[in-house]
Structures are given as C-alpha cells and as structure tokens.
Amino acid sequence: GWGAAYGGLNGSLLKLKLAEGNRDTPFVSGKVDLAGAELLYDGPSGIDDNTSMLLSVRHHDFGRLLDLIGAKDVGRPVMTDVLLKTVTRIDEDTKLKVIGIFAPEKNTRDTSHVVEAEAPLDYMLFESKQDAGALGVTLEQLVGDTGEWRNTVYYRFGKENTYQGEAFPELSDSPKDPDAIPVEERIISSREDEKEFGWRSDYSQDNRFGRFQAGLRLT
C-alpha cells in the first residue's frame, strides 16, 4: 500500500514510509526465484546531482509455485508492482518528492485447474483483473528554526473487473480433458472503478508547550 498522503488509509494506521534513497552511491540488487523476479535500484538519478531515485520492480507468477507444491487446482495469481520515488533537494530548507506506483494483478481459474480439484463439486471458474496506482508530488519546506510545512497533491485510481462462472465435468465424455468440459464462463460479473484527486497541507512547529500541528485536506 501507500501512505495516507496519497490516499492510502492503511498508511495512516501503520505509518508506512518509503526510503528517500541516496544521492551518492548507486545500489542495485536483483532476485529470481520460483515465484518471479525483483529488481531494486537506489542511488543518484543520473539526471540531476541533487536528486536521488528509488526504483523497485517486482513480478510474481504464483501459478508455477502452486503447481510445484501440488496445489494445481487453486488457480493462477499473477502480481506486478512498479514503484518510483525521487527526492530533489532544492536548497537547504526545501525538498521536492515525487512518487509513482503502478500495481496490476490478475487471478484466473479455468478448466485446467478444475480437473485437478480433489473436491468433486469444486467447479467454480473465475477471472479477476485489477489495476491500481498512485502519483503524488510533495513539497517540504522548513519554516524558521522548528517549523515544517508540507504540501502534497496526489492522484490515485483503482479498477477491478471480476467474472465468475462454472464448469460441468459431469456433462463431458472426457471429464479430465480441460478442452472437452462444457463451461458457462460469466454467470456473475462485477466492475469497480475508483479515482481520487487530493491536496493535503500540513504545518507543524515545536514550542515550549510541545508541538503545534494544523492541516487541511481536500479530496
């Protein structure tokens, strides 16, 4: 998920934060396993000396892993997420942060999974596709000795299409042949589409009584 500054409610509960990256030393790592692959870059942007960049790309196809552990009837969930964050130090008191997230997901269960099911009535078919993402720009400014003013504008979206159907192996002469099983693919279908634009302004300052905070949210 992403933080509350970008419309993610879980971020306000968990106080999730992303590393700012470093402007001095590039760091690259990668990982490949049975489920998929990951790539991470953390370092200078290569465009501006005062800008750091954090790039994370992950792709996982859990269908191969489920086949390996003998859970061939579950389905095939595939997940990808791309995250890019840049931090630019404009001057000693001002930072500009940009964050972009794109996270598509797809999960399918077809007749090739039905024929592997041990439960005789587990004939459900489904296809679910979800796209989610966010783009946010934050300007952080130090005010005086102890004050900080942060302004964020963001856009986020979520879109999901889900279809549910049923297979009928008992009506087939070859119930173990996925191509020979009659199906009704879309008995139930649903669609969700959500978009949000927002501006968040927060001001905080330490004083002899503690800390003063004030803010404004427009969505």
XYZ file of N, CA and C in Angstrom:
657
model
N 0.817 -1.201 0.000
C 0.000 0.000 0.000
C 0.852 1.253 0.000
N 0.182 2.426 -0.025
C 0.904 3.687 0.020
C 0.355 4.509 1.172
N 1.099 5.509 1.569
C 0.785 6.269 2.770
C -0.472 7.110 2.659
N -0.881 7.635 3.798
C -2.094 8.433 3.852
C -1.992 9.687 3.002
N -0.770 10.185 2.790
C -0.593 11.371 1.947
C -1.037 11.124 0.522
N -1.131 9.855 0.130
C -1.534 9.512 -1.229
C -2.862 8.770 -1.243
N -3.628 8.898 -0.167
C -4.961 8.337 -0.144
C -5.067 6.937 0.423
N -3.957 6.384 0.940
C -3.996 5.029 1.491
C -4.298 5.047 2.979
N -5.454 4.533 3.380
C -5.839 4.582 4.782
C -4.922 3.728 5.654
N -4.425 2.603 5.118
C -3.539 1.752 5.914
C -2.263 2.484 6.302
N -1.818 3.397 5.451
C -0.597 4.138 5.752
C -0.752 5.009 6.981
N -1.958 5.545 7.200
C -2.160 6.392 8.361
C -2.171 5.566 9.635
N -2.543 4.306 9.525
C -2.545 3.430 10.697
C -1.152 2.879 10.979
N -0.473 2.434 9.951
C 0.824 1.786 10.117
C 2.000 2.752 10.030
N 1.732 3.998 9.618
C 2.791 4.997 9.456
C 3.888 4.499 8.527
N 3.466 3.967 7.387
C 4.422 3.454 6.413
C 5.166 4.601 5.743
N 6.454 4.432 5.552
C 7.258 5.428 4.850
C 8.212 4.737 3.906
N 8.531 5.421 2.811
C 9.475 4.896 1.834
C 10.817 5.586 2.017
N 11.868 4.820 1.872
C 13.204 5.394 1.964
C 13.389 6.476 0.910
N 14.206 7.462 1.233
C 14.428 8.562 0.301
C 15.515 8.256 -0.712
N 16.252 7.205 -0.540
C 17.345 6.919 -1.453
C 18.547 7.797 -1.131
N 19.629 7.574 -1.819
C 20.824 8.381 -1.578
C 21.313 8.975 -2.895
N 21.993 10.113 -2.793
C 22.440 10.821 -3.991
C 23.894 10.508 -4.326
N 24.544 9.674 -3.533
C 25.988 9.493 -3.681
C 26.387 8.176 -4.326
N 25.864 7.062 -3.808
C 26.341 5.749 -4.222
C 25.202 4.917 -4.801
N 25.307 4.492 -6.052
C 24.247 3.638 -6.616
C 24.296 2.227 -6.039
N 23.117 1.682 -5.787
C 22.997 0.319 -5.279
C 21.964 -0.412 -6.123
N 22.341 -1.570 -6.653
C 21.444 -2.355 -7.493
C 21.385 -3.777 -6.939
N 20.192 -4.319 -6.840
C 20.049 -5.713 -6.411
C 18.939 -6.363 -7.219
N 19.032 -7.665 -7.366
C 18.016 -8.426 -8.095
C 17.841 -9.796 -7.482
N 16.683 -10.355 -7.679
C 16.407 -11.681 -7.133
C 15.474 -12.425 -8.072
N 15.784 -13.683 -8.311
C 14.927 -14.537 -9.130
C 14.647 -15.812 -8.353
N 13.386 -16.186 -8.240
C 13.038 -17.430 -7.573
C 11.895 -18.098 -8.329
N 11.315 -19.122 -7.736
C 10.274 -19.885 -8.416
C 9.022 -19.052 -8.660
N 8.792 -18.055 -7.819
C 7.580 -17.254 -7.959
C 7.747 -16.106 -8.948
N 8.979 -15.610 -9.132
C 9.153 -14.484 -10.040
C 10.493 -13.808 -9.861
N 10.499 -12.491 -10.038
C 11.758 -11.753 -10.015
C 11.530 -10.377 -9.407
N 12.610 -9.827 -8.829
C 12.575 -8.499 -8.242
C 13.827 -7.740 -8.655
N 13.681 -6.434 -8.830
C 14.811 -5.569 -9.165
C 14.688 -4.293 -8.349
N 15.814 -3.865 -7.746
C 15.815 -2.659 -6.925
C 17.007 -1.790 -7.306
N 16.754 -0.486 -7.484
C 17.830 0.494 -7.673
C 17.648 1.608 -6.656
N 18.730 1.973 -6.010
C 18.711 3.029 -5.007
C 19.983 3.843 -5.185
N 19.835 5.115 -5.602
C 21.032 5.906 -5.801
C 20.759 7.190 -6.548
N 21.808 7.776 -7.146
C 21.647 9.029 -7.899
C 20.715 8.833 -9.089
N 20.028 9.908 -9.453
C 19.084 9.817 -10.566
C 19.803 9.778 -11.907
N 21.026 10.301 -11.972
C 21.733 10.383 -13.236
C 21.305 11.558 -14.091
N 20.322 12.308 -13.611
C 19.823 13.480 -14.343
C 20.222 14.767 -13.638
N 20.082 14.748 -12.305
C 20.385 15.941 -11.520
C 21.194 15.527 -10.304
N 22.243 16.286 -9.986
C 23.124 15.928 -8.871
C 22.426 16.009 -7.524
N 21.367 16.776 -7.436
C 20.660 16.954 -6.168
C 19.441 16.033 -6.035
N 19.316 15.068 -6.949
C 18.141 14.198 -6.951
C 18.543 12.740 -6.745
N 17.896 12.092 -5.786
C 18.070 10.661 -5.585
C 16.874 9.923 -6.153
N 17.064 8.645 -6.452
C 15.989 7.855 -7.053
C 15.925 6.474 -6.428
N 14.727 6.046 -6.151
C 14.466 4.696 -5.666
C 13.506 4.032 -6.642
N 13.930 2.939 -7.262
C 13.102 2.223 -8.237
C 13.001 0.762 -7.827
N 11.772 0.279 -7.712
C 11.534 -1.116 -7.349
C 10.556 -1.723 -8.355
N 10.935 -2.868 -8.931
C 10.081 -3.582 -9.875
C 9.980 -5.035 -9.426
N 8.762 -5.514 -9.255
C 8.566 -6.910 -8.835
C 7.478 -7.549 -9.698
N 7.722 -8.798 -10.078
C 6.722 -9.559 -10.844
C 6.708 -10.984 -10.314
N 5.525 -11.447 -9.930
C 5.400 -12.797 -9.377
C 4.248 -13.527 -10.053
N 4.546 -14.712 -10.543
C 3.543 -15.613 -11.107
C 3.468 -16.814 -10.176
N 2.473 -16.803 -9.289
C 2.389 -17.847 -8.272
C 1.813 -19.148 -8.808
N 1.379 -19.154 -10.069
C 0.864 -20.390 -10.652
C 1.922 -21.471 -10.696
N 3.144 -21.110 -11.062
C 4.233 -22.098 -11.117
C 4.538 -22.651 -9.732
N 4.523 -21.791 -8.741
C 4.796 -22.236 -7.368
C 3.694 -23.153 -6.852
N 2.443 -22.826 -7.153
C 1.325 -23.673 -6.713
C 1.381 -25.036 -7.379
N 1.780 -25.073 -8.650
C 1.927 -26.357 -9.340
C 3.002 -27.206 -8.669
N 4.076 -26.555 -8.256
C 5.205 -27.275 -7.664
C 4.836 -27.917 -6.335
N 4.003 -27.246 -5.544
C 3.646 -27.786 -4.229
C 2.391 -28.649 -4.287
N 1.887 -28.914 -5.497
C 0.753 -29.808 -5.640
C -0.604 -29.158 -5.465
N -0.664 -27.829 -5.525
C -1.945 -27.127 -5.395
C -2.383 -26.619 -6.760
N -2.452 -27.536 -7.715
C -2.732 -27.150 -9.092
C -4.173 -26.689 -9.310
N -5.043 -26.955 -8.352
C -6.448 -26.600 -8.524
C -6.772 -25.188 -8.057
N -5.841 -24.512 -7.429
C -6.140 -23.221 -6.810
C -6.398 -22.139 -7.848
N -5.578 -22.078 -8.870
C -5.690 -21.028 -9.870
C -4.317 -20.477 -10.201
N -4.305 -19.327 -10.842
C -3.035 -18.720 -11.236
C -3.040 -17.226 -10.924
N -2.599 -16.859 -9.734
C -2.474 -15.433 -9.420
C -1.150 -14.863 -9.931
N -1.238 -13.728 -10.610
C -0.052 -13.045 -11.141
C -0.087 -11.603 -10.644
N 1.027 -11.164 -10.050
C 1.077 -9.832 -9.455
C 2.333 -9.099 -9.901
N 2.181 -7.824 -10.176
C 3.293 -6.965 -10.565
C 3.167 -5.638 -9.833
N 4.275 -5.076 -9.415
C 4.220 -3.705 -8.912
C 5.502 -2.972 -9.273
N 5.307 -1.724 -9.646
C 6.411 -0.836 -10.013
C 6.309 0.409 -9.142
N 7.395 0.752 -8.494
C 7.421 1.914 -7.615
C 8.615 2.788 -7.962
N 8.377 4.069 -8.116
C 9.447 5.028 -8.405
C 9.303 6.217 -7.473
N 10.389 6.554 -6.801
C 10.385 7.708 -5.923
C 11.645 8.523 -6.160
N 11.473 9.834 -6.318
C 12.618 10.734 -6.445
C 12.527 11.811 -5.367
N 13.685 12.218 -4.884
C 13.771 13.290 -3.891
C 14.794 14.299 -4.394
N 14.360 15.545 -4.566
C 15.234 16.603 -5.051
C 15.403 17.656 -3.960
N 16.647 17.905 -3.590
C 16.924 18.960 -2.618
C 17.097 20.276 -3.374
N 16.075 21.120 -3.288
C 16.105 22.401 -3.991
C 17.087 23.356 -3.326
N 17.023 23.438 -1.997
C 18.013 24.178 -1.214
C 18.063 23.540 0.161
N 18.740 24.182 1.101
C 18.911 23.587 2.419
C 17.594 23.399 3.159
N 16.589 24.186 2.812
C 15.325 24.157 3.548
C 14.163 23.558 2.757
N 14.402 23.128 1.515
C 13.284 22.727 0.661
C 13.593 21.428 -0.084
N 12.640 20.504 -0.035
C 12.736 19.245 -0.778
C 11.495 19.056 -1.633
N 11.695 18.494 -2.812
C 10.589 18.117 -3.689
C 10.612 16.604 -3.867
N 9.507 15.940 -3.510
C 9.432 14.485 -3.597
C 8.341 14.090 -4.591
N 8.658 13.137 -5.434
C 7.692 12.608 -6.405
C 7.632 11.097 -6.243
N 6.430 10.560 -6.182
C 6.282 9.115 -6.036
C 5.227 8.611 -7.004
N 5.533 7.515 -7.671
C 4.582 6.890 -8.576
C 4.510 5.392 -8.309
N 3.313 4.847 -8.294
C 3.098 3.418 -8.032
C 2.115 2.874 -9.056
N 2.431 1.729 -9.626
C 1.502 1.026 -10.517
C 1.527 -0.446 -10.136
N 0.358 -1.009 -9.850
C 0.303 -2.381 -9.336
C -0.845 -3.161 -9.962
N -0.629 -3.779 -11.119
C -1.659 -4.635 -11.722
C -1.631 -6.049 -11.127
N -2.797 -6.654 -11.037
C -2.917 -8.031 -10.557
C -3.916 -8.779 -11.431
N -3.679 -10.078 -11.576
C -4.614 -10.912 -12.329
C -4.662 -12.295 -11.691
N -5.856 -12.818 -11.564
C -6.024 -14.148 -10.983
C -7.061 -14.906 -11.810
N -6.705 -16.097 -12.276
C -7.618 -16.873 -13.113
C -7.722 -18.304 -12.602
N -8.881 -18.862 -12.821
C -9.102 -20.288 -12.561
C -9.967 -20.816 -13.698
N -9.389 -21.719 -14.512
C -10.108 -22.240 -15.664
C -10.228 -23.762 -15.553
N -10.618 -24.402 -16.656
C -10.869 -25.842 -16.608
C -9.592 -26.656 -16.361
N -8.426 -26.095 -16.680
C -7.183 -26.812 -16.388
C -6.957 -26.935 -14.880
N -7.529 -26.032 -14.110
C -7.439 -26.121 -12.655
C -8.575 -26.992 -12.092
N -9.729 -26.929 -12.733
C -10.876 -27.717 -12.265
C -10.570 -29.213 -12.300
N -9.904 -29.679 -13.364
C -9.646 -31.124 -13.487
C -8.657 -31.616 -12.430
N -7.952 -30.692 -11.770
C -7.004 -31.072 -10.721
C -7.626 -31.055 -9.333
N -8.873 -30.608 -9.237
C -9.501 -30.456 -7.925
C -9.876 -31.806 -7.342
N -9.620 -31.947 -6.033
C -9.987 -33.185 -5.336
C -11.456 -33.162 -4.939
N -11.961 -31.973 -4.570
C -13.375 -31.879 -4.197
C -14.227 -32.028 -5.450
N -15.172 -32.972 -5.463
C -15.930 -33.258 -6.686
C -16.825 -32.102 -7.140
N -17.142 -31.150 -6.262
C -18.045 -30.073 -6.633
C -17.310 -28.736 -6.774
N -15.995 -28.780 -6.789
C -15.216 -27.542 -6.894
C -15.045 -27.168 -8.360
N -16.138 -26.732 -8.972
C -16.145 -26.474 -10.406
C -16.185 -24.975 -10.730
N -15.944 -24.148 -9.757
C -16.033 -22.708 -9.972
C -14.911 -22.204 -10.887
N -15.257 -21.321 -11.811
C -14.308 -20.631 -12.667
C -14.320 -19.157 -12.303
N -13.169 -18.507 -12.403
C -13.169 -17.068 -12.184
C -11.996 -16.418 -12.897
N -12.180 -15.150 -13.144
C -11.125 -14.307 -13.695
C -11.251 -12.941 -13.050
N -10.175 -12.496 -12.450
C -10.168 -11.208 -11.781
C -8.960 -10.411 -12.251
N -9.209 -9.180 -12.654
C -8.121 -8.314 -13.092
C -8.251 -6.969 -12.386
N -7.152 -6.541 -11.782
C -7.172 -5.305 -11.011
C -5.963 -4.448 -11.361
N -6.209 -3.172 -11.577
C -5.149 -2.190 -11.789
C -5.278 -1.122 -10.712
N -4.182 -0.826 -10.048
C -4.192 0.204 -9.022
C -2.911 1.016 -9.134
N -2.999 2.277 -8.762
C -1.805 3.110 -8.860
C -1.995 4.442 -8.174
N -0.909 5.164 -8.037
C -0.942 6.482 -7.408
C 0.214 7.314 -7.931
N -0.004 8.631 -7.956
C 1.042 9.582 -8.301
C 0.918 10.752 -7.340
N 2.004 11.068 -6.656
C 1.973 12.146 -5.680
C 3.207 13.028 -5.786
N 3.020 14.319 -5.524
C 4.117 15.286 -5.515
C 4.047 16.038 -4.194
N 5.155 16.049 -3.466
C 5.200 16.685 -2.149
C 6.306 17.730 -2.107
N 5.968 18.910 -1.582
C 6.952 19.966 -1.353
C 7.094 20.150 0.151
N 8.293 19.899 0.681
C 8.574 20.044 2.105
C 9.473 21.257 2.324
N 9.033 22.138 3.230
C 9.784 23.360 3.494
C 9.975 23.545 4.992
N 11.192 23.870 5.398
C 11.463 24.250 6.783
C 11.100 25.711 6.966
N 10.415 26.008 8.075
C 9.970 27.376 8.365
C 10.558 27.778 9.708
N 11.424 28.771 9.698
C 12.057 29.186 10.937
C 12.972 28.111 11.488
N 13.095 28.059 12.809
C 14.004 27.114 13.449
C 13.374 25.743 13.670
N 12.055 25.687 13.896
C 11.434 24.417 14.277
C 10.192 24.073 13.460
N 9.830 24.915 12.495
C 8.603 24.677 11.752
C 8.840 23.899 10.462
N 7.821 23.145 10.059
C 7.864 22.416 8.794
C 6.503 22.510 8.125
N 6.510 22.829 6.845
C 5.274 22.939 6.068
C 5.371 21.970 4.900
N 4.379 21.091 4.795
C 4.388 20.050 3.763
C 3.104 20.119 2.953
N 3.247 20.202 1.640
C 2.092 20.226 0.740
C 2.200 19.077 -0.253
N 1.125 18.330 -0.378
C 1.093 17.175 -1.277
C -0.137 17.247 -2.176
N 0.063 17.063 -3.465
C -1.056 16.846 -4.381
C -0.911 15.426 -4.927
N -2.027 14.722 -5.054
C -1.940 13.324 -5.464
C -3.137 12.925 -6.316
N -2.931 11.849 -7.029
C -3.987 11.202 -7.798
C -3.824 9.703 -7.604
N -4.914 9.031 -7.331
C -4.849 7.582 -7.214
C -6.050 6.975 -7.922
N -5.900 5.714 -8.318
C -7.000 5.045 -9.007
C -6.993 3.560 -8.664
N -8.136 2.961 -8.803
C -8.287 1.520 -8.640
C -9.386 1.030 -9.556
N -9.101 -0.005 -10.303
C -10.082 -0.545 -11.250
C -10.030 -2.064 -11.189
N -11.183 -2.697 -11.085
C -11.219 -4.159 -10.976
C -12.404 -4.709 -11.752
N -12.137 -5.717 -12.569
C -13.174 -6.466 -13.279
C -13.108 -7.918 -12.836
N -14.223 -8.453 -12.418
C -14.277 -9.826 -11.913
C -15.403 -10.587 -12.601
N -15.085 -11.797 -13.040
C -16.075 -12.669 -13.668
C -16.040 -14.025 -12.979
N -17.220 -14.581 -12.739
C -17.316 -15.897 -12.103
C -18.234 -16.795 -12.914
N -17.779 -18.019 -13.133
C -18.568 -18.970 -13.902
C -18.504 -20.358 -13.298
N -18.851 -21.345 -14.094
C -18.870 -22.720 -13.580
C -18.568 -23.685 -14.719
N -17.856 -24.745 -14.352
C -17.566 -25.822 -15.301
C -18.469 -27.018 -14.996
N -18.693 -27.872 -15.997
C -19.595 -29.011 -15.829
C -18.915 -30.287 -16.325
N -17.931 -30.805 -15.578
C -17.224 -32.023 -15.997
C -18.154 -33.229 -16.133
N -19.229 -33.261 -15.331
C -20.126 -34.416 -15.354
C -20.890 -34.517 -16.665
N -20.917 -33.440 -17.448
C -21.601 -33.460 -18.732
C -20.661 -33.794 -19.881
N -19.406 -34.056 -19.566
C -18.424 -34.320 -20.603
C -18.098 -35.806 -20.692
N -17.837 -36.268 -21.898
C -17.396 -37.645 -22.088
C -15.948 -37.833 -21.642
N -15.207 -36.725 -21.541
C -13.809 -36.769 -21.087
C -13.633 -35.755 -19.962
N -14.100 -36.081 -18.746
C -14.095 -35.105 -17.645
C -12.705 -34.680 -17.199
N -11.661 -35.383 -17.614
C -10.302 -34.996 -17.254
C -9.596 -34.228 -18.371
N -10.326 -33.970 -19.452
C -9.769 -33.192 -20.554
C -10.294 -31.755 -20.438
N -9.431 -30.788 -20.100
C -9.900 -29.404 -19.907
C -10.621 -28.841 -21.123
N -10.219 -29.250 -22.320
C -10.818 -28.698 -23.533
C -12.178 -29.307 -23.847
N -12.512 -30.422 -23.193
C -13.768 -31.113 -23.501
C -14.862 -30.826 -22.474
N -14.558 -29.981 -21.476
C -15.523 -29.708 -20.409
C -16.412 -28.525 -20.790
N -17.726 -28.683 -20.774
C -18.627 -27.546 -21.030
C -18.513 -26.512 -19.904
N -18.602 -25.248 -20.255
C -18.476 -24.190 -19.257
C -19.520 -23.108 -19.499
N -19.857 -22.421 -18.443
C -20.583 -21.156 -18.520
C -19.687 -20.128 -17.840
N -19.042 -19.298 -18.658
C -17.913 -18.515 -18.169
C -18.315 -17.340 -17.278
N -19.386 -16.654 -17.593
C -19.681 -15.415 -16.878
C -21.107 -15.419 -16.343
N -21.310 -16.193 -15.279
C -22.606 -16.201 -14.612
C -22.776 -14.917 -13.805
N -21.699 -14.515 -13.149
C -21.697 -13.289 -12.347
C -20.532 -12.423 -12.799
N -20.768 -11.148 -12.950
C -19.685 -10.224 -13.288
C -19.839 -8.958 -12.452
N -18.714 -8.363 -12.111
C -18.744 -7.116 -11.343
C -17.611 -6.218 -11.815
N -17.813 -4.922 -11.615
C -16.811 -3.947 -12.027
C -16.753 -2.824 -11.005
N -15.547 -2.477 -10.627
C -15.335 -1.346 -9.727
C -14.336 -0.390 -10.376
N -14.618 0.892 -10.248
C -13.736 1.896 -10.840
C -13.716 3.102 -9.906
N -12.552 3.423 -9.386
C -12.439 4.497 -8.411
C -11.276 5.409 -8.769
N -11.511 6.718 -8.674
C -10.455 7.707 -8.903
C -10.553 8.772 -7.820
N -9.406 9.283 -7.428
C -9.399 10.324 -6.406
C -8.262 11.309 -6.669
N -8.596 12.582 -6.579
C -7.598 13.646 -6.612
C -7.596 14.298 -5.229
N -6.448 14.752 -4.776
C -6.429 15.360 -3.461
C -5.272 16.320 -3.246
N -5.459 17.163 -2.250
C -4.401 18.077 -1.788
C -4.368 17.986 -0.279
N -3.182 17.835 0.243
C -3.000 17.755 1.682
C -1.927 18.754 2.090
N -2.245 19.604 3.049
C -1.303 20.604 3.546
C -1.162 20.437 5.054
N 0.063 20.268 5.530
C 0.330 20.061 6.959
C 1.403 21.036 7.434
N 1.138 21.637 8.581
C 2.127 22.521 9.195
C 2.353 22.069 10.636
N 3.608 22.010 11.047
C 3.942 21.635 12.426
C 5.087 22.501 12.918
N 5.063 22.788 14.226
C 6.112 23.616 14.804
C 6.246 23.302 16.291
N 7.480 23.148 16.728
C 7.753 22.919 18.143
C 7.701 24.243 18.897
N 7.227 24.181 20.140
C 7.205 25.360 21.004
C 7.432 24.928 22.448
N 7.384 25.844 23.375
C 7.721 25.498 24.766
C 6.661 24.633 25.426
N 5.474 24.516 24.817
C 4.430 23.662 25.368
C 4.435 22.261 24.752
N 5.107 22.101 23.617
C 5.099 20.827 22.929
C 5.207 21.017 21.434
N 4.224 20.530 20.717
C 4.268 20.613 19.252
C 2.892 21.037 18.736
N 2.881 22.068 17.912
C 1.642 22.557 17.282
C 1.521 21.953 15.886
N 0.338 21.449 15.569
C 0.098 20.870 14.266
C -1.244 21.338 13.726
N -1.277 21.629 12.437
C -2.513 22.001 11.776
C -2.447 21.499 10.342
N -3.612 21.234 9.760
C -3.593 20.703 8.402
C -4.907 20.926 7.686
N -4.843 20.687 6.389
C -6.010 20.829 5.529
C -6.035 19.678 4.543
N -7.222 19.086 4.329
C -7.382 18.001 3.361
C -8.501 18.360 2.389
N -8.209 18.284 1.128
C -9.236 18.455 0.106
C -9.145 17.256 -0.846
N -10.279 16.543 -1.066
C -10.270 15.393 -1.958
C -11.486 15.469 -2.878
